[in-house]
């Protein structure tokens, strides 16, 4: 064949086409010229005649170039990789890299889609978790100048002589010695008058859930009692109507309420007519005067209430809440915060306030502390809000962040693996570019650009995924009590985080091929066909970098699966093993005199003798359909309330000293049966135990009490004496109950020693053990209580398992998300494994064909490929198990009654991984058995 | 439509109709045009291929390298669904044009 190609190439040269395109056109045209040439020859023309005639097809010297220019330059394609010639400056060559990268991706849509989706999942998961961390840890309160806000705390060498002490579990001061965050009302008044360093001092009482009635419909609201200057100190104006004023907070003032924006939206549909409406809280009417701004949460973004009401109303709605609290310097029950005057430092404010505090608590007749106790006032910034969940959450979030980081690493490994596999097809391209004078650094940059491009597209998708993901996580948390105001908003910090992550991912994903690019030896690479290059460089049984990545992915998947398994089993333990009694189908209802608002204060100690009324109610309730058993106790389990007292021990055990901090729990007949608390020795409290009031009183001890107080003594029949006034009361132990925990959230602490005694006076909470959904009982119970006409009402209703759900949501979230991320990790590892094997099967089609042609059976081919994958899985699993053994110890903190090397979790993780990964191998293995030897032998 | 545009459209139409029934390579197309027109219409390499590439770029035809037994690798062009629609509309336009011309010229003859 005459040399058409140089002739054509010469005519094409002015067009400066992409070399590949030029080669293609040249080939096609050369063939076109060759056809008439051959025909002419066979028709008898001389070679010279034929050549001239055929060449005439090309017509004018420049016609081809002219007409092609229009077509080929419709969308111009500059040659991008001629190294120095084209790299005029960094930016233009970068732009070339980007466009070149985009073209590469368009040419491999399958690879591009898998890579982008993989990275989007990785980046999305990270962004979602980070945006939640950001929202929880870094965001400041949405009020003006939040950095001026401080909360008060105190510390001393010894506990003061308090008349009463309340704590709400959200004190941000950590101290070994006695400390707290609550103060007396008189101290609040003094500090409020301190105008030199504070522009405002406010007090609040963290509220709980209260029964509320709106337009005759009962529901539950979380209400917070705040001093009248609360909104003024926070410098917050109402979104609708007005906020609270100091005048609202005085005894006898009309009771008013301000709604949170979220509650207004969800409960009143955002109606502007809400101002002036009445809402009954504990049967006490409040007039709604306004709505707080949309993102306003009060001091604590986590326990943001639905409604704010004046502090004085706390006394109005609850006659059991003594007004003495307003004047008693020894009763500390209020939390306080303040706004510093502009320019006043925290230290100076602390010095001034501390002086006021010390004077107040150490002088005068009602002095609480002795001067030698060195009581000090402390201030802490609450710019980001006062939140006890910070510390608790930050660990879970850290764990989740680590998990998502691992998922991201896996995603990078996957993309790197895919790129390396694709590498073979680009090997020649790189060699050509090197031969054409492209610098190696430029090539490295090209691959990094391509990696970043993938990561960039993945990042954009990831942000959308993250937004959706964090919405669902927040939705999940809101089901379990996260305030409605809490929102995750895309902010510069989150976007910055995503940007950094994306850039890192781009580098990681592009690094492996970039390193390979620098190692290409030009001449052999150009000469060899790619099959030959492969067989020379990727020998059978040696996958190199690709298999290393897969082993790594499998190992990390095992690690994540083990972690997720441990968390899931730990959650199960918390749900089932922590409490020691059956928590499902259990309903608790406070039943108390109508004039009492909340039956939590001083319950079970003082108060009217209601035992007869309670016994009658118990009898009546036990006949209700669906009630398996019913009893009552001074405090509802999970209410967090119990009385603590001290006991002196019987003679033989006296040397052990008095028993401090013993729970003292009054219960009704059948209590142990209703709660399903096992009695391990002796018996529970029988009906006769309630009839007699003779001393010593019969009581049931728990195992912790027996262990701590009596040691090896046989507990039944032992007498112990309750120490404090009024007068010692002796108690005889008639039975021993299994330890139970009434504490929420479950904390894994050693169980508290406790004594259960027959409840005779005071008010109580009823426990219903039901056979079906306990909530269906509520209306029946309410009507029975009101019909009984004993001046009692049914108050707070708590389905216990729901209550536990509310407290376990953090563990549930961690368990749920870690399972999700483990599944994601497993999926990514499987995709990696699949990709590697699929590539391997394609690469070895020829060899497989030979084997089959020589009589290899399909089953043996299947086994061969599967074994190839299985080996990698086994290696990865071994490494993963070793890693897990070493690292799960760090999770000890999150595990509840579970060893970090729990064999069930380990075995389950390995089994799941092995099955799923083997499935990923099976698909390419099956494809290998479908290889047609004829086709395979023609391959290359 | 001006004369030049009609020429362009008709050249496009020729190629589209030739690859309608089955895929053909460039030389085959040029041979068919020459044969069927009795040598009246001829495409040279320098005009045929730019036209093929333009049609391909517009997505009306699609070229593919095919290797047949005992033959060299050749690029075969086939009509795409989009090309099919274009061809149909060009045919309608052409028919209307020819009819219009006919009416004019026949009236003159009568």
Coordinates of C-alpha atoms in Angstrom, one line a residue, chain A residues 1 21 23-39 54 56-60 63-64 67-68 70-75 77 938, chain B residues 24-31 34 42-58 63 65 67-69 72-77:
Chain A
X1 CA 0.0 0.0 0.0
X21 CA -8.3 12.3 16.2
X23 CA -4.6 9.4 13.6
X24 CA -8.2 8.3 13.2
X25 CA -9.0 10.6 10.3
X26 CA -5.7 9.7 8.6
X27 CA -6.5 6.0 8.8
X28 CA -10.0 6.4 7.5
X29 CA -8.9 8.5 4.6
X30 CA -6.0 6.4 3.7
X31 CA -8.3 3.4 3.4
X32 CA -10.6 5.4 1.2
X33 CA -7.7 6.2 -1.1
X34 CA -6.5 2.6 -1.0
X35 CA -9.8 1.2 -2.3
X36 CA -9.8 2.9 -5.7
X37 CA -6.0 2.3 -5.9
X38 CA -6.5 -1.4 -5.5
X39 CA -9.5 -1.5 -8.0
X54 CA -6.5 8.0 -6.1
X56 CA -6.7 13.2 -7.0
X57 CA -9.5 12.4 -4.5
X58 CA -7.8 14.7 -2.1
X59 CA -8.3 17.5 -4.6
X60 CA -6.7 20.8 -3.8
X63 CA -9.4 21.9 0.5
X64 CA -9.4 19.1 3.0
X67 CA -13.6 22.0 5.0
X68 CA -12.4 19.9 8.0
X70 CA -15.2 24.1 10.1
X71 CA -16.3 20.7 11.3
X72 CA -13.5 19.8 13.7
X73 CA -13.4 23.2 15.3
X74 CA -17.1 23.5 15.9
X75 CA -16.1 22.7 19.4
X77 CA -10.1 20.6 20.8
X938 CA -9.1 -14.2 19.7
Chain B
X24 CA -21.9 1.8 5.2
X25 CA -18.3 3.0 5.1
X26 CA -17.1 6.1 3.4
X27 CA -15.8 4.6 0.2
X28 CA -19.0 2.6 -0.2
X29 CA -21.1 5.8 0.2
X30 CA -19.1 7.7 -2.4
X31 CA -19.3 4.7 -4.8
X34 CA -21.5 8.0 -8.1
X42 CA -19.5 12.9 -7.1
X43 CA -18.1 13.4 -3.7
X44 CA -14.3 13.8 -3.3
X45 CA -12.6 12.7 -0.1
X46 CA -12.0 16.3 0.7
X47 CA -15.7 17.1 0.8
X48 CA -17.2 13.7 1.8
X49 CA -15.4 13.1 5.1
X50 CA -15.8 16.6 6.5
X51 CA -19.5 16.2 5.7
X52 CA -19.6 12.7 7.4
X53 CA -17.8 14.1 10.5
X54 CA -20.2 17.1 10.6
X55 CA -23.3 14.7 10.5
X56 CA -21.6 12.6 13.1
X57 CA -21.0 15.5 15.3
X58 CA -24.6 16.5 15.1
X63 CA -19.4 5.9 13.0
X65 CA -14.7 0.9 13.5
X67 CA -13.3 -5.4 11.6
X68 CA -14.8 -8.1 9.3
X69 CA -13.2 -11.4 8.6
X72 CA -9.3 -4.4 7.0
X73 CA -10.7 -2.3 9.9
X74 CA -13.2 0.1 8.4
X75 CA -15.3 2.9 9.8
X76 CA -19.0 2.1 9.3
X77 CA -21.6 4.8 9.6

